[in-house]
Short mmCIF file of N, CA and C in Angstrom, two decimals:
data_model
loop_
_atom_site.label_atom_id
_atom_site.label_comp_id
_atom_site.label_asym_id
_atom_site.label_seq_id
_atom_site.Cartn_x
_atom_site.Cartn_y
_atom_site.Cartn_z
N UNK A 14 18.76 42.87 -39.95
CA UNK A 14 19.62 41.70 -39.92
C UNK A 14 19.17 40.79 -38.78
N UNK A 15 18.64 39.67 -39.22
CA UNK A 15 18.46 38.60 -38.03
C UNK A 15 19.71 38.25 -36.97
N UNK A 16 19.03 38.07 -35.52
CA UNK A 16 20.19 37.49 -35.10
C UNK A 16 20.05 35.86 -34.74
N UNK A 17 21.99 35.62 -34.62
CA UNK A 17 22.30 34.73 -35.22
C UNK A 17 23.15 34.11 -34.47
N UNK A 18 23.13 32.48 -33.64
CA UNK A 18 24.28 32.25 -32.67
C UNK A 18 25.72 31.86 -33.49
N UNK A 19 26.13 32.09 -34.22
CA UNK A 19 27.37 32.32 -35.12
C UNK A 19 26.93 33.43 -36.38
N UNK A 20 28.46 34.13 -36.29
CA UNK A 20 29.05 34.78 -37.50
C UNK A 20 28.71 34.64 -38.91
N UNK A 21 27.76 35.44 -39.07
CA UNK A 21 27.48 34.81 -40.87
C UNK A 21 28.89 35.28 -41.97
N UNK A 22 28.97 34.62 -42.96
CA UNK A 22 29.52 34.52 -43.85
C UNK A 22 29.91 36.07 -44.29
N UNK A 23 30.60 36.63 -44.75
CA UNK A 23 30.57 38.13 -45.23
C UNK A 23 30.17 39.23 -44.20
N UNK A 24 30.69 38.98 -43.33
CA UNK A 24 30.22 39.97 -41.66
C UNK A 24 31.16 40.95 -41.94
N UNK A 25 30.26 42.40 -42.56
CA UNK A 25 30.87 43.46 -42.70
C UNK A 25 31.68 44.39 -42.22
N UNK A 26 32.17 44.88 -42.70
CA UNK A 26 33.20 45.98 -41.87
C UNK A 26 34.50 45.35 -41.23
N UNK A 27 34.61 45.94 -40.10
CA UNK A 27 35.14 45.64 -39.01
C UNK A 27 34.88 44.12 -37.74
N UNK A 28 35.71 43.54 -37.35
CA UNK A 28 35.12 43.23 -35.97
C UNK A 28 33.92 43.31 -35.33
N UNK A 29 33.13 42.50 -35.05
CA UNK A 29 32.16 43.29 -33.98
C UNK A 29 32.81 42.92 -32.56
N UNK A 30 32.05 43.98 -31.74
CA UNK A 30 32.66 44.26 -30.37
C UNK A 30 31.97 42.47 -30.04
N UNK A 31 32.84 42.54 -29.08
CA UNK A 31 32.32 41.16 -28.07
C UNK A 31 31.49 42.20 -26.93
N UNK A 32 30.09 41.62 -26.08
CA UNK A 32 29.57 42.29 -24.98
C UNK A 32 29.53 40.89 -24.32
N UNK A 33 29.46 40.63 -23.20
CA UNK A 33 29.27 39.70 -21.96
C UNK A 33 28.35 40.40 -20.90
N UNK A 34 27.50 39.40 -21.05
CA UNK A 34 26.31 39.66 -19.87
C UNK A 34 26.72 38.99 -18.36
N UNK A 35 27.28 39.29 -17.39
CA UNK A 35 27.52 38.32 -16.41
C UNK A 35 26.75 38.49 -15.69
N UNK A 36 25.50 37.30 -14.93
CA UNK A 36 24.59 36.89 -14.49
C UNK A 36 24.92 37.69 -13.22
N UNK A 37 23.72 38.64 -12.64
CA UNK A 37 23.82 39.71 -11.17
C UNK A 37 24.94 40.43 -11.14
N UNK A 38 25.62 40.70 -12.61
CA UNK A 38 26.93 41.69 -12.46
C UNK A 38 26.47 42.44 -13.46
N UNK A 39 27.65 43.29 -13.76
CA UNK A 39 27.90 44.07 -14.73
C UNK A 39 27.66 43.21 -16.60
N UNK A 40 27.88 44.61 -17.68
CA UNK A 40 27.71 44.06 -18.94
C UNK A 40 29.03 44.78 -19.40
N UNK A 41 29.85 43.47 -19.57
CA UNK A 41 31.18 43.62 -20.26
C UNK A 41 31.29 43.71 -21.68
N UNK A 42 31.88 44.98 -21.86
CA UNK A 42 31.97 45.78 -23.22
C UNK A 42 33.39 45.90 -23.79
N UNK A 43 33.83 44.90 -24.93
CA UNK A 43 35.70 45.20 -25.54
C UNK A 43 35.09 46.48 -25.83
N UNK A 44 36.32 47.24 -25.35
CA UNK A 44 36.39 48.77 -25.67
C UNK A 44 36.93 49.01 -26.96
N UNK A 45 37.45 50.08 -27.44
CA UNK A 45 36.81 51.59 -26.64
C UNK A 45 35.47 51.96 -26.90
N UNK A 46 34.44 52.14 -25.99
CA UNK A 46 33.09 52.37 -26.14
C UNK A 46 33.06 53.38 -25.84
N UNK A 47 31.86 54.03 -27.13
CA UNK A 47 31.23 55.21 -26.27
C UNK A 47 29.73 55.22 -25.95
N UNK A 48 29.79 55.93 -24.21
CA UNK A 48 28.59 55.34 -24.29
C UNK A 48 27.70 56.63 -23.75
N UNK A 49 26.44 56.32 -24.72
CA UNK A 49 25.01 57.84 -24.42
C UNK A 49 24.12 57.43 -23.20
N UNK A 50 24.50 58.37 -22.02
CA UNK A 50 23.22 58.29 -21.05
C UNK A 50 21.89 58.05 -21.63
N UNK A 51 21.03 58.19 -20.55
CA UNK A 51 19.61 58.11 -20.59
C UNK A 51 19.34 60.26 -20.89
N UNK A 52 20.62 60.83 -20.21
CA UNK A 52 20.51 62.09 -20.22
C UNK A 52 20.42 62.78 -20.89
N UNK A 53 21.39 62.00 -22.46
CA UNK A 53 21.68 62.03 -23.28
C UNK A 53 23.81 63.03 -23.31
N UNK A 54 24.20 62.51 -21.66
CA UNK A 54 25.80 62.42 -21.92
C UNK A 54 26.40 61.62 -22.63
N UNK A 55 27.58 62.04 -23.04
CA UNK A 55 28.73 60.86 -24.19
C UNK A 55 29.80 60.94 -23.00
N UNK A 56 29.77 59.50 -22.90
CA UNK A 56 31.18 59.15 -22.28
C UNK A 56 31.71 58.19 -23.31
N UNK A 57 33.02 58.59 -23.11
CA UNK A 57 34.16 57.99 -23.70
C UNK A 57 35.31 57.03 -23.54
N UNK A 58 35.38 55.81 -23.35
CA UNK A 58 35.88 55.00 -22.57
C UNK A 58 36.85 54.60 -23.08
N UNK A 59 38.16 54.35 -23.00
CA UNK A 59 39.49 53.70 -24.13
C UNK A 59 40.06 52.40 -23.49
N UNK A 60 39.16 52.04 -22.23
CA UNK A 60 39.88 50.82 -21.56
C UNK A 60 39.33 49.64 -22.99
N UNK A 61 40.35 48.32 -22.26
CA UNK A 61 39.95 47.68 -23.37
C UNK A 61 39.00 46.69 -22.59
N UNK A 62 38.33 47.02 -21.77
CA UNK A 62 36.96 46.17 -21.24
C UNK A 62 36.14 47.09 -20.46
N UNK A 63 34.92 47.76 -21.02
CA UNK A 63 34.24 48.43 -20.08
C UNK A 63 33.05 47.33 -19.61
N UNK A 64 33.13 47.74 -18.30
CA UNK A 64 31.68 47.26 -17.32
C UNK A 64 30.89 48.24 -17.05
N UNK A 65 29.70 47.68 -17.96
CA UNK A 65 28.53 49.20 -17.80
C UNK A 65 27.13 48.27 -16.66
N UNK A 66 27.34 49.07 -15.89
CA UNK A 66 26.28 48.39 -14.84
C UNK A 66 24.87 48.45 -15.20
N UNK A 67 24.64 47.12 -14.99
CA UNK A 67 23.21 46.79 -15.34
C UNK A 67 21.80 46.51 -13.87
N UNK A 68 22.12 46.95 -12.98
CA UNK A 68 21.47 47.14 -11.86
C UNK A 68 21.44 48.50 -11.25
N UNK A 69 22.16 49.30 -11.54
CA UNK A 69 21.68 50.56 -11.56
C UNK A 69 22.01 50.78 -10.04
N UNK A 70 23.15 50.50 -9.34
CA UNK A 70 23.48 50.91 -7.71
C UNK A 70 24.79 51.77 -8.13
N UNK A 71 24.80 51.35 -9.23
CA UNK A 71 26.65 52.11 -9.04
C UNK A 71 26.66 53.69 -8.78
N UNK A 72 27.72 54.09 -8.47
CA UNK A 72 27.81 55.42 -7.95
C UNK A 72 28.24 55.98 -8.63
N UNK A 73 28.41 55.07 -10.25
CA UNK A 73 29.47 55.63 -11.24
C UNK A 73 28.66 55.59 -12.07
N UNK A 74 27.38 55.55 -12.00
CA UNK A 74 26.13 54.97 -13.04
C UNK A 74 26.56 55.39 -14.30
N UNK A 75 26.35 55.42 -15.70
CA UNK A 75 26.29 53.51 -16.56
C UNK A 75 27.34 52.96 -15.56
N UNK A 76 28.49 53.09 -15.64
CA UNK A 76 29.98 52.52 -15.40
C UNK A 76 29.86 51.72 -13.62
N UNK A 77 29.74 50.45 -14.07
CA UNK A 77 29.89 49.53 -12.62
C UNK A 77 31.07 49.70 -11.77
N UNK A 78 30.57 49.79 -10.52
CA UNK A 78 31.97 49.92 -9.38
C UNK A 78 31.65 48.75 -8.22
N UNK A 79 30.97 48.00 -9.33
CA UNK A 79 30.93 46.65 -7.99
C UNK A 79 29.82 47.18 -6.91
N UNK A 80 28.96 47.78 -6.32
CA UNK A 80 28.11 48.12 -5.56
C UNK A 80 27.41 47.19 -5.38
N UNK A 81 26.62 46.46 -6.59
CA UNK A 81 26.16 44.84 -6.50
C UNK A 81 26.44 44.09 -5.78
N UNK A 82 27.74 44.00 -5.42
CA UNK A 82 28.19 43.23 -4.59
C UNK A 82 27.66 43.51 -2.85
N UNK A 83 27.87 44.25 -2.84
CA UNK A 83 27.46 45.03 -1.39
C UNK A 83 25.82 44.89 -1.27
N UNK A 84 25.93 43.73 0.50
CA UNK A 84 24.32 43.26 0.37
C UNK A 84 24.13 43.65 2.07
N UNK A 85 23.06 44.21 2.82
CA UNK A 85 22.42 44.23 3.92
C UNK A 85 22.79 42.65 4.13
N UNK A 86 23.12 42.16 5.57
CA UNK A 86 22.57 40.95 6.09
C UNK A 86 21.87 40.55 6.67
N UNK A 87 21.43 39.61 6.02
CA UNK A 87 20.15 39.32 7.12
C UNK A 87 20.34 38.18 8.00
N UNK A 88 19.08 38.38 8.85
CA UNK A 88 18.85 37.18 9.85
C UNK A 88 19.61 35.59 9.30
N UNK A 89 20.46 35.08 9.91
CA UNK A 89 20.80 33.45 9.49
C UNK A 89 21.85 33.95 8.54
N UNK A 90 22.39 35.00 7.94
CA UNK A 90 23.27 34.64 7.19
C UNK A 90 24.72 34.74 7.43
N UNK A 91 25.29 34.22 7.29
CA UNK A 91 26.95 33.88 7.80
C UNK A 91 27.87 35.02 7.87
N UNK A 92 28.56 35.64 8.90
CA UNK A 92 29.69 36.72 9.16
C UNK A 92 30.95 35.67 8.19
N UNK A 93 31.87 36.65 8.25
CA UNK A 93 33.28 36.25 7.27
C UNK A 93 33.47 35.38 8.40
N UNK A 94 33.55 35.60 9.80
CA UNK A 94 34.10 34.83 11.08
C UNK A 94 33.35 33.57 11.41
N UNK A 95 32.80 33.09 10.92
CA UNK A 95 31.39 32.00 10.91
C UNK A 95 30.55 32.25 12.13
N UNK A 96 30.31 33.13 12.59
CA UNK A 96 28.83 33.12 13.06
C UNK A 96 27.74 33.88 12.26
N UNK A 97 26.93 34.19 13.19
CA UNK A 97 25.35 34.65 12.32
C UNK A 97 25.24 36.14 12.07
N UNK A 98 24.77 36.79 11.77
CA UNK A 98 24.43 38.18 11.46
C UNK A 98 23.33 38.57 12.22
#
């Protein structure tokens, strides 16, 4: 099946899931997903939005816990208090 930036006509079955890619974040998944490691584990998810991390820091690996967020500072870059690092 080609893909396609709209819904073709007669789109079988069910629903398809919505996924969201958010740019240096996570990949937002309408649940309930299940999802197969690389290990080949099944996790089972029933939230109705999973974030499966796509940078690979999480501590919850597939499953994002925001770790992305969390950056070393460097030289010149701004404290919460406005000075430098």
């Amino acid at each position: 099946m080609p893909i396609r930036a709209e819904r073709p006509d007669g789109w079988p079955g069910r629903e398809p899931r919505r996924v969201v890619v958010v740019p240096g974040g996570p990949v937002l998944v309408e649940g309930p997903v299940e999802l197969v490691t690389d290990e080949g584990t099944t996790l089972y998810c029933d939230r109705f939005v999973v974030a499966v991390c796509a940078c690979r820091r999480s501590h919850r690996y597939p499953l994002c816990d925001t770790s992305h967020r969390r950056r070393q500072r460097g030289s010149g870059e701004r404290t919460p208090q406005g000075g430098t690092a």
